[in-house]
Structure formats: C-alpha cells, structure tokens
Amino acid sequence: EPEVTQTPSHQVTQMGQEVILRCVPISNHLYFYWYRQILGQKVEFLVSFYNNEISEKSEIFDDQFSVERPDGSNFTLKIRSTKLEDSAMYFCASREASGGFNEQFFGPGTRLTVL
Amino acid sequence: GENVEQHPSTLSVQEGDSAVIKCTYSDSASNYFPWYKQELGKRPQLIIDIRSNVGEKKDQRIAVTLNKTAKHFSLHITETQPEDSAVYFCAATLGTSGTYKYIFGTGTRLKVLA
C-alpha cells in the first residue's frame, strides 16, 4: 500500500539556522498539507498546497515558513530562521481528489529539535 | 474561531469494557469527521470517519455517531483490547476553496488495562 514518506526522521539544528523538511506524497494525490505537533499537544494545521500554490495557511505559518513542490514528487517545508518554539513533530499529509470526504494520509513525521 | 473540543483527555478502562470519546466542533459548515489513532512515536492513522449526511457508522468494534444539530460526534470502542491503547484524535474538516484542512481535537490518551 502506498505511503507518504518523510525525511529526515529527526533533525537537530541551532536556533537561527534554516531547515528543510522533505515529504514524498502518494503519487496520484493532488492536495498536500503540513501539520505540526508540539510534544504532548494536538496536531495543528500549518498550510495546504494545491496546483502548485498555497491554498490556505494558518497564523503559525508566518514569513519564516515556505513550501515548495520543486520536482513533481517532493513537497518541502522550509523554516528560514528557526526558533526554539519551532521544536515539534512535523507531519506531511496528502489527499487524493477534490471534495471534502477524502482521507488525508499522514507521513511518519520529522521530529525537529531547535537548540 | 475554528475549534474542536475533545473529552476526556485521558481514559482508563478495563480490557473488555467500552470506551467513549466525545468531540464538539464549532463551525456548522464542517462536513467530514475523521478519527485518528496515534501510537507512541508513530504517524496518525485513520480508524473511522463519518460524513455529515450520516448519523452513525460502525466498523467491527468501532463506531462513530454524529449529531449535527448539537455539533457533537463521538467514538465508541467496544470490547477494548490492550492494543487499543493509544492517543485518539478527532478532527473536523473546514474547507475554503477546497482545502479541507483538518482541525484536530486535543486528543484522548486511552489506556486499556489487562
């Protein structure tokens, strides 16, 4: 069964450094998402992406964040200048088609630790 | 704003007993309600979902009910087993321009005691 994959599984970085988190969505999916989960808290929506552009973003997704689908398979989340409070698990998700009833499939997550 | 409340935050049951987790959503435009199970250190996995045009759905030991008027939906697990122990998240979808982002509840840590 196809799965969403994410790399790396764990990223440790110094405050102020740039990080890029990578995701490979399921191949026939059209809608892509990033969520984050701070340790012990709920999963929070960051951004959705469709047709090569951001379709919606949350208040968390400020100017330090960007997303890109550079080559038709990868979907990346970049944090330009990391802060301590960016430490969290970041999940990528993808969905197959239009309409609200399709399941979002989640990747295994990247644990980001900002020191 | 958009919000999903989930209760209880922790739930301990004896093996074989039933477990019920409840969620309330704020936006009446929500039309799809998935439930995800997350084991420690793993990705959330969909276990059951319900659409706004259905009041109840069952899959073996798991069932979900939806009350659109009250904006409540609940997860019911019967004959619980130790492997049901995990964190369960409810979610509601809100869509603008077809994004259908999930708004998650705060999670329920279920412990099934053998």
mmCIF file of C-alpha atoms in Angstrom:
data_model
loop_
_atom_site.group_PDB
_atom_site.id
_atom_site.type_symbol
_atom_site.label_atom_id
_atom_site.label_comp_id
_atom_site.label_asym_id
_atom_site.label_seq_id
_atom_site.Cartn_x
_atom_site.Cartn_y
_atom_site.Cartn_z
ATOM 1 C CA GLU A 1 0.000 0.000 0.000
ATOM 2 C CA PRO A 2 1.411 3.423 -0.926
ATOM 3 C CA GLU A 3 2.506 5.612 1.936
ATOM 4 C CA VAL A 4 3.591 9.183 2.484
ATOM 5 C CA THR A 5 7.291 9.291 3.337
ATOM 6 C CA GLN A 6 9.249 11.993 5.136
ATOM 7 C CA THR A 7 12.939 12.706 5.630
ATOM 8 C CA PRO A 8 14.758 13.114 7.879
ATOM 9 C CA SER A 9 13.082 11.341 10.757
ATOM 10 C CA HIS A 10 14.889 13.587 13.221
ATOM 11 C CA GLN A 11 16.561 16.952 12.634
ATOM 12 C CA VAL A 12 18.571 18.816 15.232
ATOM 13 C CA THR A 13 19.509 22.403 14.463
ATOM 14 C CA GLN A 14 20.778 25.529 16.139
ATOM 15 C CA MET A 15 18.467 28.474 16.657
ATOM 16 C CA GLY A 16 18.590 30.822 13.676
ATOM 17 C CA GLN A 17 19.535 28.122 11.181
ATOM 18 C CA GLU A 18 17.473 27.185 8.155
ATOM 19 C CA VAL A 19 15.945 23.733 7.889
ATOM 20 C CA ILE A 20 14.219 21.945 5.056
ATOM 21 C CA LEU A 21 11.853 19.106 5.806
ATOM 22 C CA ARG A 22 11.081 16.787 2.934
ATOM 23 C CA CYS A 23 7.995 14.781 2.058
ATOM 24 C CA VAL A 24 7.061 12.498 -0.787
ATOM 25 C CA PRO A 25 3.262 12.362 -1.018
ATOM 26 C CA ILE A 26 1.368 9.447 -2.517
ATOM 27 C CA SER A 27 1.835 9.677 -6.259
ATOM 28 C CA ASN A 28 -1.732 10.278 -7.503
ATOM 29 C CA HIS A 29 -2.622 12.697 -4.725
ATOM 30 C CA LEU A 30 -3.345 16.309 -5.532
ATOM 31 C CA TYR A 31 -3.641 18.067 -2.176
ATOM 32 C CA PHE A 32 -0.757 18.399 0.240
ATOM 33 C CA TYR A 33 -0.583 19.572 3.807
ATOM 34 C CA TRP A 34 1.856 20.278 6.594
ATOM 35 C CA TYR A 35 0.833 19.953 10.219
ATOM 36 C CA ARG A 36 2.864 20.219 13.385
ATOM 37 C CA GLN A 37 2.518 18.659 16.804
ATOM 38 C CA ILE A 38 4.340 20.157 19.757
ATOM 39 C CA LEU A 39 5.180 17.427 22.286
ATOM 40 C CA GLY A 40 2.084 16.404 24.211
ATOM 41 C CA GLN A 41 -0.212 18.734 22.311
ATOM 42 C CA LYS A 42 -2.667 18.391 19.466
ATOM 43 C CA VAL A 43 -1.880 18.320 15.785
ATOM 44 C CA GLU A 44 -2.114 21.818 14.269
ATOM 45 C CA PHE A 45 -2.669 22.787 10.659
ATOM 46 C CA LEU A 46 0.114 24.832 9.055
ATOM 47 C CA VAL A 47 -0.539 25.021 5.319
ATOM 48 C CA SER A 48 -2.311 23.393 2.409
ATOM 49 C CA PHE A 49 -0.988 23.281 -1.146
ATOM 50 C CA TYR A 50 -2.765 22.557 -4.415
ATOM 51 C CA ASN A 51 -1.959 23.151 -8.054
ATOM 52 C CA ASN A 52 1.490 24.453 -7.168
ATOM 53 C CA GLU A 53 0.349 27.141 -4.827
ATOM 54 C CA ILE A 54 -0.649 27.654 -1.230
ATOM 55 C CA SER A 55 -4.401 27.351 -0.884
ATOM 56 C CA GLU A 56 -4.616 28.134 2.822
ATOM 57 C CA LYS A 57 -2.267 28.822 5.707
ATOM 58 C CA SER A 58 -2.649 29.231 9.431
ATOM 59 C CA GLU A 59 -1.458 32.012 11.702
ATOM 60 C CA ILE A 60 1.504 29.806 12.645
ATOM 61 C CA PHE A 61 2.702 29.833 9.038
ATOM 62 C CA ASP A 62 4.427 33.228 9.085
ATOM 63 C CA ASP A 63 7.093 34.676 6.794
ATOM 64 C CA GLN A 64 9.698 32.305 8.221
ATOM 65 C CA PHE A 65 7.913 29.356 6.620
ATOM 66 C CA SER A 66 7.669 28.425 2.968
ATOM 67 C CA VAL A 67 6.605 25.385 0.984
ATOM 68 C CA GLU A 68 7.599 24.134 -2.396
ATOM 69 C CA ARG A 69 6.987 21.260 -4.749
ATOM 70 C CA PRO A 70 10.210 21.514 -6.713
ATOM 71 C CA ASP A 71 10.092 18.438 -8.925
ATOM 72 C CA GLY A 72 6.604 16.965 -9.038
ATOM 73 C CA SER A 73 7.266 14.383 -6.354
ATOM 74 C CA ASN A 74 8.837 16.091 -3.341
ATOM 75 C CA PHE A 75 6.958 18.539 -1.153
ATOM 76 C CA THR A 76 9.165 20.583 1.163
ATOM 77 C CA LEU A 77 8.696 22.793 4.190
ATOM 78 C CA LYS A 78 11.417 25.358 4.813
ATOM 79 C CA ILE A 79 11.884 27.260 8.025
ATOM 80 C CA ARG A 80 14.211 30.146 7.293
ATOM 81 C CA SER A 81 15.445 31.061 10.760
ATOM 82 C CA THR A 82 14.449 28.507 13.353
ATOM 83 C CA LYS A 83 13.292 29.456 16.831
ATOM 84 C CA LEU A 84 13.207 27.361 19.980
ATOM 85 C CA GLU A 85 9.425 27.235 19.749
ATOM 86 C CA ASP A 86 9.629 25.590 16.318
ATOM 87 C CA SER A 87 10.667 22.378 18.061
ATOM 88 C CA ALA A 88 7.900 19.911 17.234
ATOM 89 C CA MET A 89 6.963 16.904 15.144
ATOM 90 C CA TYR A 90 6.097 17.973 11.608
ATOM 91 C CA PHE A 91 3.707 15.801 9.639
ATOM 92 C CA CYS A 92 3.144 15.927 5.932
ATOM 93 C CA ALA A 93 -0.185 14.669 4.593
ATOM 94 C CA SER A 94 -1.712 14.189 1.185
ATOM 95 C CA ARG A 95 -5.201 13.696 -0.190
ATOM 96 C CA GLU A 96 -6.357 12.187 -3.421
ATOM 97 C CA ALA A 97 -9.031 14.315 -5.030
ATOM 98 C CA SER A 98 -11.388 17.202 -4.674
ATOM 99 C CA GLY A 99 -14.340 17.123 -2.337
ATOM 100 C CA GLY A 100 -14.135 17.045 1.406
ATOM 101 C CA PHE A 101 -14.618 13.374 2.052
ATOM 102 C CA ASN A 102 -11.242 12.003 1.150
ATOM 103 C CA GLU A 103 -8.939 10.759 3.861
ATOM 104 C CA GLN A 104 -5.693 12.584 4.430
ATOM 105 C CA PHE A 105 -2.773 10.175 4.636
ATOM 106 C CA PHE A 106 -0.072 11.179 7.061
ATOM 107 C CA GLY A 107 3.642 10.607 6.823
ATOM 108 C CA PRO A 108 5.687 9.290 9.762
ATOM 109 C CA GLY A 109 6.782 12.774 10.746
ATOM 110 C CA THR A 110 10.042 14.643 11.214
ATOM 111 C CA ARG A 111 10.990 15.496 14.751
ATOM 112 C CA LEU A 112 12.628 18.933 14.708
ATOM 113 C CA THR A 113 14.700 19.921 17.713
ATOM 114 C CA VAL A 114 15.935 23.509 17.859
ATOM 115 C CA LEU A 115 18.733 24.127 20.371
ATOM 116 C CA GLY B 1 -12.648 30.840 15.563
ATOM 117 C CA GLU B 2 -12.474 27.282 14.343
ATOM 118 C CA ASN B 3 -12.233 24.870 17.230
ATOM 119 C CA VAL B 4 -12.745 21.225 18.128
ATOM 120 C CA GLU B 5 -13.025 20.271 21.766
ATOM 121 C CA GLN B 6 -12.332 16.699 22.847
ATOM 122 C CA HIS B 7 -13.044 14.928 26.124
ATOM 123 C CA PRO B 8 -11.763 13.249 28.156
ATOM 124 C CA SER B 9 -8.048 13.950 27.894
ATOM 125 C CA THR B 10 -7.237 10.573 29.469
ATOM 126 C CA LEU B 11 -9.337 7.461 29.768
ATOM 127 C CA SER B 12 -8.517 4.198 31.500
ATOM 128 C CA VAL B 13 -10.727 1.157 31.013
ATOM 129 C CA GLN B 14 -10.506 -2.485 31.863
ATOM 130 C CA GLU B 15 -9.934 -4.888 28.987
ATOM 131 C CA GLY B 16 -13.295 -5.883 27.548
ATOM 132 C CA ASP B 17 -15.066 -2.723 28.652
ATOM 133 C CA SER B 18 -16.252 0.026 26.302
ATOM 134 C CA ALA B 19 -14.624 3.403 25.757
ATOM 135 C CA VAL B 20 -16.343 6.566 24.589
ATOM 136 C CA ILE B 21 -14.605 9.733 23.437
ATOM 137 C CA LYS B 22 -16.581 12.871 22.639
ATOM 138 C CA CYS B 23 -15.893 15.855 20.419
ATOM 139 C CA THR B 24 -17.655 19.114 19.743
ATOM 140 C CA TYR B 25 -16.972 21.315 16.753
ATOM 141 C CA SER B 26 -17.686 24.991 16.289
ATOM 142 C CA ASP B 27 -18.243 25.503 12.568
ATOM 143 C CA SER B 28 -21.555 24.253 11.252
ATOM 144 C CA ALA B 29 -20.038 24.115 7.752
ATOM 145 C CA SER B 30 -17.865 21.148 8.755
ATOM 146 C CA ASN B 31 -18.932 18.110 6.794
ATOM 147 C CA TYR B 32 -16.423 15.328 7.399
ATOM 148 C CA PHE B 33 -15.234 13.962 10.711
ATOM 149 C CA PRO B 34 -12.335 11.513 10.832
ATOM 150 C CA TRP B 35 -10.891 9.780 13.870
ATOM 151 C CA TYR B 36 -7.190 9.052 14.021
ATOM 152 C CA LYS B 37 -5.266 6.691 16.283
ATOM 153 C CA GLN B 38 -1.682 7.617 17.110
ATOM 154 C CA GLU B 39 0.618 5.152 18.804
ATOM 155 C CA LEU B 40 3.705 6.491 20.535
ATOM 156 C CA GLY B 41 6.176 7.929 18.046
ATOM 157 C CA LYS B 42 4.123 6.926 15.029
ATOM 158 C CA ARG B 43 2.014 8.688 12.445
ATOM 159 C CA PRO B 44 -1.714 9.263 12.962
ATOM 160 C CA GLN B 45 -3.741 6.506 11.285
ATOM 161 C CA LEU B 46 -7.365 6.844 10.254
ATOM 162 C CA ILE B 47 -9.575 4.354 12.079
ATOM 163 C CA ILE B 48 -13.044 5.522 11.096
ATOM 164 C CA ASP B 49 -14.740 8.541 9.601
ATOM 165 C CA ILE B 50 -18.236 9.887 9.150
ATOM 166 C CA ARG B 51 -19.816 12.302 6.720
ATOM 167 C CA SER B 52 -22.292 14.979 7.668
ATOM 168 C CA ASN B 53 -25.161 13.238 5.869
ATOM 169 C CA VAL B 54 -24.850 10.139 8.090
ATOM 170 C CA GLY B 55 -25.765 9.806 11.753
ATOM 171 C CA GLU B 56 -23.854 6.659 12.632
ATOM 172 C CA LYS B 57 -21.216 4.379 11.191
ATOM 173 C CA LYS B 58 -19.825 1.133 12.529
ATOM 174 C CA ASP B 59 -16.769 -0.944 11.695
ATOM 175 C CA GLN B 60 -16.421 -4.073 13.831
ATOM 176 C CA ARG B 61 -15.663 -2.876 17.381
ATOM 177 C CA ILE B 62 -15.525 0.798 16.449
ATOM 178 C CA ALA B 63 -18.461 3.103 15.865
ATOM 179 C CA VAL B 64 -18.894 6.831 15.407
ATOM 180 C CA THR B 65 -22.050 8.871 15.929
ATOM 181 C CA LEU B 66 -22.757 12.379 14.715
ATOM 182 C CA ASN B 67 -25.305 14.882 15.968
ATOM 183 C CA LYS B 68 -25.207 17.778 13.523
ATOM 184 C CA THR B 69 -27.724 19.852 15.424
ATOM 185 C CA ALA B 70 -25.653 19.760 18.580
ATOM 186 C CA LYS B 71 -22.358 19.711 16.652
ATOM 187 C CA HIS B 72 -21.235 16.643 18.589
ATOM 188 C CA PHE B 73 -19.597 13.458 17.408
ATOM 189 C CA SER B 74 -18.375 10.513 19.424
ATOM 190 C CA LEU B 75 -16.132 7.480 19.071
ATOM 191 C CA HIS B 76 -17.235 4.237 20.655
ATOM 192 C CA ILE B 77 -14.873 1.297 21.099
ATOM 193 C CA THR B 78 -16.410 -1.915 22.409
ATOM 194 C CA GLU B 79 -14.650 -4.956 23.850
ATOM 195 C CA THR B 80 -11.446 -2.975 24.292
ATOM 196 C CA GLN B 81 -8.108 -4.748 23.984
ATOM 197 C CA PRO B 82 -4.627 -3.742 25.208
ATOM 198 C CA GLU B 83 -3.635 -2.920 21.610
ATOM 199 C CA ASP B 84 -6.323 -0.218 21.574
ATOM 200 C CA SER B 85 -4.105 1.762 23.950
ATOM 201 C CA ALA B 86 -3.030 4.909 22.083
ATOM 202 C CA VAL B 87 -3.876 8.566 21.670
ATOM 203 C CA TYR B 88 -7.053 9.179 19.703
ATOM 204 C CA PHE B 89 -7.698 12.435 17.852
ATOM 205 C CA CYS B 90 -10.972 13.592 16.416
ATOM 206 C CA ALA B 91 -10.970 16.119 13.605
ATOM 207 C CA ALA B 92 -13.384 18.197 11.604
ATOM 208 C CA THR B 93 -12.773 19.429 8.144
ATOM 209 C CA LEU B 94 -13.237 23.010 7.140
ATOM 210 C CA GLY B 95 -12.770 23.915 3.542
ATOM 211 C CA THR B 96 -12.301 27.141 1.723
ATOM 212 C CA SER B 97 -11.542 26.789 -1.945
ATOM 213 C CA GLY B 98 -11.380 23.066 -1.445
ATOM 214 C CA THR B 99 -8.529 22.940 1.039
ATOM 215 C CA TYR B 100 -10.395 20.840 3.595
ATOM 216 C CA LYS B 101 -7.802 21.269 6.287
ATOM 217 C CA TYR B 102 -8.326 19.263 9.448
ATOM 218 C CA ILE B 103 -8.984 20.955 12.754
ATOM 219 C CA PHE B 104 -7.942 18.425 15.365
ATOM 220 C CA GLY B 105 -9.170 17.934 18.883
ATOM 221 C CA THR B 106 -6.728 17.915 21.765
ATOM 222 C CA GLY B 107 -6.503 14.128 21.895
ATOM 223 C CA THR B 108 -7.525 11.391 24.330
ATOM 224 C CA ARG B 109 -4.956 9.050 25.806
ATOM 225 C CA LEU B 110 -6.689 5.703 26.131
ATOM 226 C CA LYS B 111 -5.211 3.062 28.385
ATOM 227 C CA VAL B 112 -6.688 -0.406 28.310
ATOM 228 C CA LEU B 113 -5.729 -2.303 31.432
ATOM 229 C CA ALA B 114 -5.248 -6.036 31.088
#
